[in-house]
Each structure stands twice: as structure tokens, then as C-alpha cells.
mmCIF file of C-alpha atoms in Angstrom:
data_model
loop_
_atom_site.group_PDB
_atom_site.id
_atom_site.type_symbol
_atom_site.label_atom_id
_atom_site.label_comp_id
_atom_site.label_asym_id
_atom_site.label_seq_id
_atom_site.Cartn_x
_atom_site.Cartn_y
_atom_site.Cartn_z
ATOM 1 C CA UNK A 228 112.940 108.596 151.099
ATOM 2 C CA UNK A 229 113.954 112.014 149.056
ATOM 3 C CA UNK A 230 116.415 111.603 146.403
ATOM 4 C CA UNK A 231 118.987 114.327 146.991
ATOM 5 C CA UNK A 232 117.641 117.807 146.205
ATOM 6 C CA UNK A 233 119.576 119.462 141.872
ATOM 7 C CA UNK A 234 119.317 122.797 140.962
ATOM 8 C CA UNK A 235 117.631 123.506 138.080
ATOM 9 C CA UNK A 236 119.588 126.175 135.728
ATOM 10 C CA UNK A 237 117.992 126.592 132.569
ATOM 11 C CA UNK A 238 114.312 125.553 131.332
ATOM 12 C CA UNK A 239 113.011 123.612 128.350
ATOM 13 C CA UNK A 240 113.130 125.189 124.849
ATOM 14 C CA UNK A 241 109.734 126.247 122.978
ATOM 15 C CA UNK A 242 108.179 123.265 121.656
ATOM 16 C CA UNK A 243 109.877 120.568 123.692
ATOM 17 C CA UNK A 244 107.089 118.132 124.343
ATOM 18 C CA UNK A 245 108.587 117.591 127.460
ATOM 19 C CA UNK A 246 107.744 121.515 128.848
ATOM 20 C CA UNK A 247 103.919 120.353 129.119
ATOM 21 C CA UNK A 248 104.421 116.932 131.255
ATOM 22 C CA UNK A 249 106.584 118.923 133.666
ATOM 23 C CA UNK A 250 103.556 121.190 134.024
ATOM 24 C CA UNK A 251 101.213 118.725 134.781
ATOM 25 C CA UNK A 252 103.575 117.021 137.235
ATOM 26 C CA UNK A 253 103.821 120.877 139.014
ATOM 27 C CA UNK A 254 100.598 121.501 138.959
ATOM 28 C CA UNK A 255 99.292 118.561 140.698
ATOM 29 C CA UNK A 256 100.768 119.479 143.761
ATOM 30 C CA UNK A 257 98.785 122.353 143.774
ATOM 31 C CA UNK A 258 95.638 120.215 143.021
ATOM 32 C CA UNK A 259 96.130 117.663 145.678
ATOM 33 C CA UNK A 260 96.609 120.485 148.301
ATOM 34 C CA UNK A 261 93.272 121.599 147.534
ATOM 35 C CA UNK A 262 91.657 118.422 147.307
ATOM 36 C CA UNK A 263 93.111 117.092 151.168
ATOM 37 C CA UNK A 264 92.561 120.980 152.396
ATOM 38 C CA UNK A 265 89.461 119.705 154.698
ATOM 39 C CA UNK A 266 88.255 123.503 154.903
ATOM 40 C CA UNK A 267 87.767 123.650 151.315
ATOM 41 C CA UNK A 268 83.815 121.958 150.672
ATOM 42 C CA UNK A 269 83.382 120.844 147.184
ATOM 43 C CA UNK A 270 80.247 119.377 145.782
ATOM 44 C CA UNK A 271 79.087 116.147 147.189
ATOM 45 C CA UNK A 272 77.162 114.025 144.723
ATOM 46 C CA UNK A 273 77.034 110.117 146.341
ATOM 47 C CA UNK A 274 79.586 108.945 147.334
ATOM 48 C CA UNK A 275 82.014 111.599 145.848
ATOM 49 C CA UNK A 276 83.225 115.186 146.305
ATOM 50 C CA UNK A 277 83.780 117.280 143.499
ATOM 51 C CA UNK A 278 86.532 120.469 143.963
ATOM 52 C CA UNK A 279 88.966 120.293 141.429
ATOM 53 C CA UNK A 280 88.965 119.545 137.707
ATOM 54 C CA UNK A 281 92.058 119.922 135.449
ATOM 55 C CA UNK A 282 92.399 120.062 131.443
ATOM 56 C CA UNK A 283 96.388 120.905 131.251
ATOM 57 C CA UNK A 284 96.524 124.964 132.020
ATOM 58 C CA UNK A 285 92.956 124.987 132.458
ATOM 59 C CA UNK A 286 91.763 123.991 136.174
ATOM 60 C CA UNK A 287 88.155 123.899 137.468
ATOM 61 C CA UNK A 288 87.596 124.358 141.213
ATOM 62 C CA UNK A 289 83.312 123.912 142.301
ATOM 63 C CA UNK A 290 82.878 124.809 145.977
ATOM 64 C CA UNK A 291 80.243 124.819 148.847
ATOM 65 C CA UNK A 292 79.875 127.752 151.012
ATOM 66 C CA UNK A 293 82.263 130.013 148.881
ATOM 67 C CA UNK A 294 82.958 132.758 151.509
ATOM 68 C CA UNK A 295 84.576 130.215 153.423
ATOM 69 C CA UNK A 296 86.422 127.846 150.966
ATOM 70 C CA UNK A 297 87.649 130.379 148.291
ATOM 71 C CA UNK A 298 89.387 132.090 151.280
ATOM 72 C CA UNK A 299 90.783 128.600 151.637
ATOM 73 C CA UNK A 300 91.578 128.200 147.646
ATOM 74 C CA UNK A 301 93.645 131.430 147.513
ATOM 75 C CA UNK A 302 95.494 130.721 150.370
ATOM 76 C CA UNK A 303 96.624 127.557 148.373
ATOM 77 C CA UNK A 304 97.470 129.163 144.899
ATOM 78 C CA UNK A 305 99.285 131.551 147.339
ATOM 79 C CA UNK A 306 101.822 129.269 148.945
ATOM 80 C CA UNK A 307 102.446 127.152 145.895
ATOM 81 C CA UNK A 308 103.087 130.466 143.842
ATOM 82 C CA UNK A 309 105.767 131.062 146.733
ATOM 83 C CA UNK A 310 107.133 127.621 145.260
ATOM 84 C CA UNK A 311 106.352 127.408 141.946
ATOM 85 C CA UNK A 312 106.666 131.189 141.199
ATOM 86 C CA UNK A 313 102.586 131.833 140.003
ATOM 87 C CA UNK A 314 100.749 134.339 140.956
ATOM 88 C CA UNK A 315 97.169 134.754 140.479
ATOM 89 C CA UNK A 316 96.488 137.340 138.135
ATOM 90 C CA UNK A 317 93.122 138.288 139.932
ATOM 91 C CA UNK A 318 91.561 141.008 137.067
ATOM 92 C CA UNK A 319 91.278 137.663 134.826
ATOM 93 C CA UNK A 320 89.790 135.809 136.889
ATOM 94 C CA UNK A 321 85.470 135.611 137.085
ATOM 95 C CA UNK A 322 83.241 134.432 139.558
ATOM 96 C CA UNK A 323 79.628 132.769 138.807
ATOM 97 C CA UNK A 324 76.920 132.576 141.508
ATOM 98 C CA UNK A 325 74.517 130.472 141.652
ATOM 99 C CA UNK A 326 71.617 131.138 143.910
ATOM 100 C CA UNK A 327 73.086 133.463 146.478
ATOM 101 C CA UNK A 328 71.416 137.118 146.907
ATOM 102 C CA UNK A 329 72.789 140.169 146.078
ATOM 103 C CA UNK A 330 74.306 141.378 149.244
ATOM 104 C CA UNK A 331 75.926 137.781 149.461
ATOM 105 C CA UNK A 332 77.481 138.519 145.478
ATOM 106 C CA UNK A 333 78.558 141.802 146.761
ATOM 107 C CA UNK A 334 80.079 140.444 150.126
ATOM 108 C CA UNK A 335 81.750 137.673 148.067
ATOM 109 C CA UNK A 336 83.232 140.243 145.629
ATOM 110 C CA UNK A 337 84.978 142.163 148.081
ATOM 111 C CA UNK A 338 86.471 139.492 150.034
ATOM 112 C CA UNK A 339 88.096 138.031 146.722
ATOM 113 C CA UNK A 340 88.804 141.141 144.794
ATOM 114 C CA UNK A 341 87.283 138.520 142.148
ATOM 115 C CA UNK A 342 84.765 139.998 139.643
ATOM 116 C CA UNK A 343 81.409 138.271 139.904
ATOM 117 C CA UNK A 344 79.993 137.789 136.086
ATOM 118 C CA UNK A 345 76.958 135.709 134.450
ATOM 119 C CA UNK A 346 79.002 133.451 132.274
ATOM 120 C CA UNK A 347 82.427 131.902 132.067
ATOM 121 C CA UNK A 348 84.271 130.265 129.285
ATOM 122 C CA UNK A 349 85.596 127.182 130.051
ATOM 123 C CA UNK A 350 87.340 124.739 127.206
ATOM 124 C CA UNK A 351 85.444 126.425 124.309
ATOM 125 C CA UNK A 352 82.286 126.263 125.946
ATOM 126 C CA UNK A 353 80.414 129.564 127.722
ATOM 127 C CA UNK A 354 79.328 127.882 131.053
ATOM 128 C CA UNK A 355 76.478 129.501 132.804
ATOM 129 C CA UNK A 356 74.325 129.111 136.291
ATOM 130 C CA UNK A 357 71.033 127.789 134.114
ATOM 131 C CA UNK A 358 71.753 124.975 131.537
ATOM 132 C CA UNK A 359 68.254 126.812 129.750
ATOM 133 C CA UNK A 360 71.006 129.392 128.727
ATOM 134 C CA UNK A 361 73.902 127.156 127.059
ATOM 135 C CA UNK A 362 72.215 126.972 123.700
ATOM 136 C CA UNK A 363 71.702 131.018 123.361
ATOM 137 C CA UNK A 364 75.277 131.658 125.276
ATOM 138 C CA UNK A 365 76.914 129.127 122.808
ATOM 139 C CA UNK A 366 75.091 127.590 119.693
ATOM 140 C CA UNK A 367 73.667 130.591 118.680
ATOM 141 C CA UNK A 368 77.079 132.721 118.519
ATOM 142 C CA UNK A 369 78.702 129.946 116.824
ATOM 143 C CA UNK A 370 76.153 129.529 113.878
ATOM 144 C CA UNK A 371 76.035 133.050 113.984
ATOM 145 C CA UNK A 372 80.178 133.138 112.897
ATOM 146 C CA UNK A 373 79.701 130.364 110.412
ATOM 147 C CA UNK A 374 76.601 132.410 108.614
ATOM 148 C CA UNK A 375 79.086 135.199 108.483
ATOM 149 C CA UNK A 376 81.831 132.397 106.994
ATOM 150 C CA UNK A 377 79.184 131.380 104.328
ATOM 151 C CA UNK A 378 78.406 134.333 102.872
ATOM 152 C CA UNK A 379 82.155 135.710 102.591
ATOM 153 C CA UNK A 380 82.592 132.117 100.961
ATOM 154 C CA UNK A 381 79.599 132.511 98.685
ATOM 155 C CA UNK A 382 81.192 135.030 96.950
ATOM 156 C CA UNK A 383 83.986 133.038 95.977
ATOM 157 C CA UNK A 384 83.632 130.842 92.308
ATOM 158 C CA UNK A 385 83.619 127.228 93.721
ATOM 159 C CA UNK A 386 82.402 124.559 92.174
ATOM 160 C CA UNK A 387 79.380 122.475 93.368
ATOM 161 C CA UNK A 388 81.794 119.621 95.343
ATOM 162 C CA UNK A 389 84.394 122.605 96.829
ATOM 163 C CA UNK A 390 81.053 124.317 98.909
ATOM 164 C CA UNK A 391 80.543 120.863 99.984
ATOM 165 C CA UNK A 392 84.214 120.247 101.405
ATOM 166 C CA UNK A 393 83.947 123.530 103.261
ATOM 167 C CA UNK A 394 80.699 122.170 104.951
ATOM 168 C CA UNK A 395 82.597 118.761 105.992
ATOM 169 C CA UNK A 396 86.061 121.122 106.624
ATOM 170 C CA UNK A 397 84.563 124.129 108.452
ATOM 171 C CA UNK A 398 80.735 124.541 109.748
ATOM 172 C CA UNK A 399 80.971 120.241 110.673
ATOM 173 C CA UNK A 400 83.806 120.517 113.566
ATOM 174 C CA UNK A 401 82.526 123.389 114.778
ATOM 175 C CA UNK A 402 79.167 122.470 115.291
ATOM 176 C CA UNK A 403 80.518 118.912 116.288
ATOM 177 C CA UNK A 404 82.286 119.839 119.096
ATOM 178 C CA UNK A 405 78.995 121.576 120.530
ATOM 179 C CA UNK A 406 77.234 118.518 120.295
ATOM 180 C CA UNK A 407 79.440 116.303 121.942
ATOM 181 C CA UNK A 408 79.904 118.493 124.717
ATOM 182 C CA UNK A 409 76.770 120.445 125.457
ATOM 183 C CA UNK A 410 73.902 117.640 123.835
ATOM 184 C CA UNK A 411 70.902 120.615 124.758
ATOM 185 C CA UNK A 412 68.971 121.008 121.894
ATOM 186 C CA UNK A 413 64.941 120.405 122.205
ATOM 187 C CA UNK A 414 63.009 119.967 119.034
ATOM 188 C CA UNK A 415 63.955 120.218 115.223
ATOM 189 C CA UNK A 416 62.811 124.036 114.138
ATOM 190 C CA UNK A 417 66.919 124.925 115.169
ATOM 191 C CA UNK A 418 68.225 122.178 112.370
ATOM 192 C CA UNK A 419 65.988 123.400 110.311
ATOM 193 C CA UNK A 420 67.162 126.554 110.049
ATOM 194 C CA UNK A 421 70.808 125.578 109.874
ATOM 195 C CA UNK A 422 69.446 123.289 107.036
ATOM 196 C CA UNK A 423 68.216 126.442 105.224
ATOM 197 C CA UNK A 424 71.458 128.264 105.656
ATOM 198 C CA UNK A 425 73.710 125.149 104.400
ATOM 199 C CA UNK A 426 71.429 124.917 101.254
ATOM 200 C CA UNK A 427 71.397 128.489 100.216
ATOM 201 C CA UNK A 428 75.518 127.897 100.165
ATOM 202 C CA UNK A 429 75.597 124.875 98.385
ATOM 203 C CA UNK A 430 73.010 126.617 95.665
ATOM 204 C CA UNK A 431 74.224 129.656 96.028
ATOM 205 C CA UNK A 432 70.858 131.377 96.436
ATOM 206 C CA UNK A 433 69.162 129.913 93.576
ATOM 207 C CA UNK A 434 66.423 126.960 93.944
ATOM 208 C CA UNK A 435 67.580 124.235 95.154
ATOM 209 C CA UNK A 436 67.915 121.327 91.927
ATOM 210 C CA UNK A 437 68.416 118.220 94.369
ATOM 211 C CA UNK A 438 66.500 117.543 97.546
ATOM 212 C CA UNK A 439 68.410 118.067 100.843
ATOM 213 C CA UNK A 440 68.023 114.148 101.275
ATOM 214 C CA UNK A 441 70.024 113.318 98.440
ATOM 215 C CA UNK A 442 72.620 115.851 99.062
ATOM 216 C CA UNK A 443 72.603 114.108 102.459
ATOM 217 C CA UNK A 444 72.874 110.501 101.564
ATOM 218 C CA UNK A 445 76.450 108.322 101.170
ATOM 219 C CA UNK A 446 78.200 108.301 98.250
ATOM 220 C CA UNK A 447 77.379 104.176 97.768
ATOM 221 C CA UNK A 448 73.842 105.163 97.708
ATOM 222 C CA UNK A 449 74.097 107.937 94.883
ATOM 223 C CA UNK A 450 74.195 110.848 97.382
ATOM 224 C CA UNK A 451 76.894 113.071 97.834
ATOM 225 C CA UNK A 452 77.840 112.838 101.456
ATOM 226 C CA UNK A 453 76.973 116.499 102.664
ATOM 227 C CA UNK A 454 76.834 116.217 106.566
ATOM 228 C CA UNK A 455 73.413 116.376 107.771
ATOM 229 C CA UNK A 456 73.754 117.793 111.182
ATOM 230 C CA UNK A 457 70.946 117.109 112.662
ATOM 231 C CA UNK A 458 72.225 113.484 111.893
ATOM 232 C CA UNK A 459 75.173 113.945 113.431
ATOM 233 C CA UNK A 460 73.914 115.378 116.888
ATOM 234 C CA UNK A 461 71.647 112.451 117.099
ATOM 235 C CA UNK A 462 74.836 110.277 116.827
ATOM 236 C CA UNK A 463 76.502 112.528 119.637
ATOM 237 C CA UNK A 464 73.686 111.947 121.634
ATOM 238 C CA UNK A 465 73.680 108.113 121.374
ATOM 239 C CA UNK A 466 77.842 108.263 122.475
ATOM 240 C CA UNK A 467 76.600 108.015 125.813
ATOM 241 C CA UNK A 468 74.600 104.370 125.672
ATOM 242 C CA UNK A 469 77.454 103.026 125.500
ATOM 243 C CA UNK A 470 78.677 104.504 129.173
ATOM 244 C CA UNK A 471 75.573 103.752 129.995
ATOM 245 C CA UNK A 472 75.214 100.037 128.671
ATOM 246 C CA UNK A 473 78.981 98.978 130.297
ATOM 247 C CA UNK A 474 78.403 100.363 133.644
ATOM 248 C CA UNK A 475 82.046 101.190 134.225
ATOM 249 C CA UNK A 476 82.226 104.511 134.865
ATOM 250 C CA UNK A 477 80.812 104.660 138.006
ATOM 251 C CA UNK A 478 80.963 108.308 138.342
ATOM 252 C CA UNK A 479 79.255 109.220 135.506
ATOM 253 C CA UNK A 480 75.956 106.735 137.013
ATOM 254 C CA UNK A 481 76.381 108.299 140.480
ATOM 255 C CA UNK A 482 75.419 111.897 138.459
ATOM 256 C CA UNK A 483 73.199 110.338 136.553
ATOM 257 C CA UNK A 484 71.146 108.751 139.646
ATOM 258 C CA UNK A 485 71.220 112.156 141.774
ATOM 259 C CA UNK A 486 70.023 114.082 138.537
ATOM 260 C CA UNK A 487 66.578 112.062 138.059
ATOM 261 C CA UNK A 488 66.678 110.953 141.675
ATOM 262 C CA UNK A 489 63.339 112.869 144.219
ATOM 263 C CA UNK A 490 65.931 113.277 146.911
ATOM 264 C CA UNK A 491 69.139 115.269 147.152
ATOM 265 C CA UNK A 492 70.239 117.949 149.332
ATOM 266 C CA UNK A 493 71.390 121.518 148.288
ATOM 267 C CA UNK A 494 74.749 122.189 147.317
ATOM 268 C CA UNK A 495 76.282 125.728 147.138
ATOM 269 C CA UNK A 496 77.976 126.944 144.099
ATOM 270 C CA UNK A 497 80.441 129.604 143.085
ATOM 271 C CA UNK A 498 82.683 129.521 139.340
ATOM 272 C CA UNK A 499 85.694 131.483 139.158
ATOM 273 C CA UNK A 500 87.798 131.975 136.216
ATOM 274 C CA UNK A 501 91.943 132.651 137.133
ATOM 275 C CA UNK A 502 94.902 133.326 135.333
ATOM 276 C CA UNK A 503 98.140 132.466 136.951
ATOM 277 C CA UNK A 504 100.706 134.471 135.306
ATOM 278 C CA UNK A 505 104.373 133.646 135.807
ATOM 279 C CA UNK A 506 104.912 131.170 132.906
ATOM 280 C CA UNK A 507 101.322 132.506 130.656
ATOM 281 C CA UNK A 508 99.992 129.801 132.194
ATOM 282 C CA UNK A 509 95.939 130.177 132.391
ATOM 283 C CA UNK A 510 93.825 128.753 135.476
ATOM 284 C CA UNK A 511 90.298 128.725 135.440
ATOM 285 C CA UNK A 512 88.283 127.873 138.463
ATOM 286 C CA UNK A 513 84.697 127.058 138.877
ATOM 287 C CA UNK A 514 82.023 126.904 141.416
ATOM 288 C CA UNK A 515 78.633 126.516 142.701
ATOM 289 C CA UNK A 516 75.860 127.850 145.056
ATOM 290 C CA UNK A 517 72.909 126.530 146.070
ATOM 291 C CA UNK A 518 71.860 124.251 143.186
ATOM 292 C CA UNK A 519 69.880 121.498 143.953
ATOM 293 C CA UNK A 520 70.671 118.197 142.108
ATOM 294 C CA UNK A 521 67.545 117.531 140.989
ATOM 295 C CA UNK A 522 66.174 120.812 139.820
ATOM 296 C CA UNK A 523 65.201 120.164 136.268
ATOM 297 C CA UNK A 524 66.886 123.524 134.509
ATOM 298 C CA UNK A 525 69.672 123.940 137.042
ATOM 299 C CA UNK A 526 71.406 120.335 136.896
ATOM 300 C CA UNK A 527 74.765 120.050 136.235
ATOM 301 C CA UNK A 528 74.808 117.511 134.151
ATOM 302 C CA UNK A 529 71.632 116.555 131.960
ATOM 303 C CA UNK A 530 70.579 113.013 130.237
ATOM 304 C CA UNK A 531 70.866 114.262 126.641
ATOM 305 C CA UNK A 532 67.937 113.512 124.967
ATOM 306 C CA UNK A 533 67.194 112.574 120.704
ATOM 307 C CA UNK A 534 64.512 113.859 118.689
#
């Protein structure tokens, strides 16, 4: 039974850690609507069907046939903004196609006043319809920044250990965070280069007096504990064994399975990117079109692999 119904008269302050929980409590009920809404077809991998994924102001929605079901989605965000107060700020939001034609992009665009683009950013990472383009859309800008970091910093008078700390401070949780999340690097010519870049910092342009190895190796072992990253991806890579070894999260196997798998049907896909704007609060919501599971470049979610 319903407790009886209080009127709410003021909100939280800024910074009460108690703002965010009544968020996530909020927007669940807009989750769950979508995810029993029976006209709204997410992606079915196994046993399970895939619509809606939610990092705190950040939501995810994958659909099949999206002329049909993102009718269906904005109806939702449209009666819980008649509750809740959001409304979809629709110039923010992006749409990503994934095997549908032109006229079909077009048609789409219309019906959802959405804007269809080639890449969305979602949780610090440029998503796009080909995993072949995740490395350009997303290492390559990032090294690209720290280069631009380095030599700013080179410029500075450091001494030898302070150009190391930056490394371990600065360039390593950036490039960490890549790894961990988008494992897509083939080969060793790319950590090569980033090895090049690191050791003209450290030296400062001049020749290089101890090999990269050294500079590389722990502290116990007379080394001086400057991250080698191509170390450290390998390490990212090998977080997964242990998913892999405990066979708990079932989930995660099901992908896994369909991935490498011969058979799997094909599953449409659409990715939209929202903003609902009462409160600042940002919604992002993805799809797909017509990927097939066990397409090579176009799966979802790739073994990563260590070289």
C-alpha cells in the first residue's frame, strides 16, 4: 500500500550528497517504463535484451527497428517530464546509424527532429558504428593533447624525477582510462611512438643517457619506475581473465559466446545522444541498426587481445 502522499517545498542545497541518490531513485522510473514498454525492441543477445543503460545523468538506450521504438522512447521521456518536470532538449541530442540507407537516415531524422551524426561521446569515450574507428576517434586525439602538454611542460626547468611525476600524474590516467575501456590496439608500432614522445620529455631532446628499460624498471631493481605503457595496457587487457576464469558474470559470457559464435541473427541499431534540461541534467541515449553479432569489425563488444 501507498504511504500517504507530502509536498515537497524546497530542494536539496548544492553539494548535499543526498541531491544525487534522489536522482537515481527518479530516474529509474523513467528507466523501468522503457524497459516493460513491449513496443520498444532492444537488442537481443541470448537470453537477454539490451535497451537501457544508466551511468548517473548519463543514460544509454540501444534499439531495434528505430522508426518504431524511438517513437515509443519519446513518448516515455514525454510523460515522465510531465512528472518529473524534464524535457528533452532535442538540439543536444545525436543519433548514430548503423547500417540503414540514406533515405531510411533521412526518414528517421525527420520523424525525431534528432540530428543523425557519425560519432557520439559517451562517458569519455567517442563511440562510433565500426569499432575499426575507436582508436583514430579516441586514442589518437588524446595523445595528440598530451604531445601538446609535453612540449608546454618541456619548457619548464624540472629536474630529471619532476618530468617523471608528470608522466605517472598526467599522460598515465589518461591513457589508462583508454585502455581499460576501449582494449583496441593491434600491434606495437603505436607504443612505440608514444615511447619516442615520453623519452624526448624525460631528456628533453637530447640523447637519451639511460635505456628506456631502465627508466622503465621498479625502483627495487635500480630502475626508476617510469610507466611503461605498453606495460600497462597489457595489464588492462589481462583484467578480463579474471571474469573470464570465475564465470560469474553471466552476461558478460552470453556477449562473449554470440561475438565468436557462426550463428546470430541481425539486430538493428540506432544511438542517440539527449539532454534533458530542467535540473542540467544530461541524458544520452544510444542505439543500433542492423549489426550482426558476429561481424568481425562491427561487434559490440570485442575479446581484447595482448601483443
Amino acid at each position: 500500500s501507498h504511504g500517504r502522499p507530502f509536498h515537497c517545498h524546497t530542494g536539496t542545497r548544492q553539494g548535499c550528497p543526498l541531491s544525487p541518490l534522489l536522482f537515481i531513485l527518479v530516474l529509474e522510473v523513467l528507466l523501468n517504463a522503457i524497459r516493460q514498454n513491449s513496443e520498444i525492441k532492444g537488442i537481443t543477445i541470448g537470453q537477454n535484451e539490451y535497451k537501457v543503460k544508466a551511468f548517473a545523468d548519463d543514460v544509454v538506450i540501444t534499439l531495434e527497428e528505430p522508426k518504431n521504438s524511438s517513437k515509443e522512447v519519446l513518448e516515455e521521456i514525454e510523460q515522465f517530464g510531465k512528472v518529473a518536470g524534464f524535457k528533452l532538449n532535442k538540439r543536444k541530442t545525436k543519433i548514430i546509424v548503423k547500417n540503414m540507407d540514406t533515405r531510411a537516415t533521412e526518414e528517421l531524422q525527420q520523424q525525431t527532429e534528432i540530428e543523425v551524426t557519425k560519432k557520439v561521446k559517451y562517458l569519455g569515450v567517442w563511440v562510433t558504428p565500426r569499432n575499426i574507428d575507436l582508436l583514430k576517434n579516441n586514442y589518437e586525439p588524446v595523445w595528440k593533447g598530451i604531445k601538446k602538454d609535453l612540449e608546454v611542460w618541456g619548457k619548464l626547468q624540472m629536474s630529471f624525477w619532476g618530468r617523471i611525476a608528470i608522466i605517472k600524474m598526467n599522460v598515465l590516467p589518461r591513457m589508462l582510462f583508454l585502455f581499460q575501456n576501449i582494449p583496441v590496439i593491434k600491434g606495437t608500432k603505436i607504443f612505440k611512438e608514444w615511447q619516442r614522445g615520453i623519452s624526448k620529455f624525460i631528456w628533453q631532446g637530447k640523447k637519451p643517457r639511460i635505456k628506456f628499460k631502465l627508466l622503465t624498471d621498479v625502483k627495487e631493481r635500480g630502475g626508476f619506475a617510469l610507466p611503461d605503457l605498453k606495460l600497462y595496457y597489457e595489464a588492462s587487457c589481462l583484467c578480463w581473465l579474471k571474469l573470464w576464469i570465475k564465470l560469474e558474470n553471466t552476461e558478460m559470457l552470453d556477449l562473449e559466446v554470440r561475438n565468436n559464435g557462426s550463428k546470430s541473427s541481425v539486430s538493428p541499431t540506432m544511438e542517440t545522444e539527449g539532454i534533458a534540461n530542467n535540473r542540467g541534467v544530461e541524458i544520452q541515449i544510444v542505439g543500433l541498426r542492423g549489426a550482426r553479432q558476429n561481424d568481425r569489425e562491427n561487434q559490440i563488444h570485442k575479446r581484447p587481445k595482448v601483443h
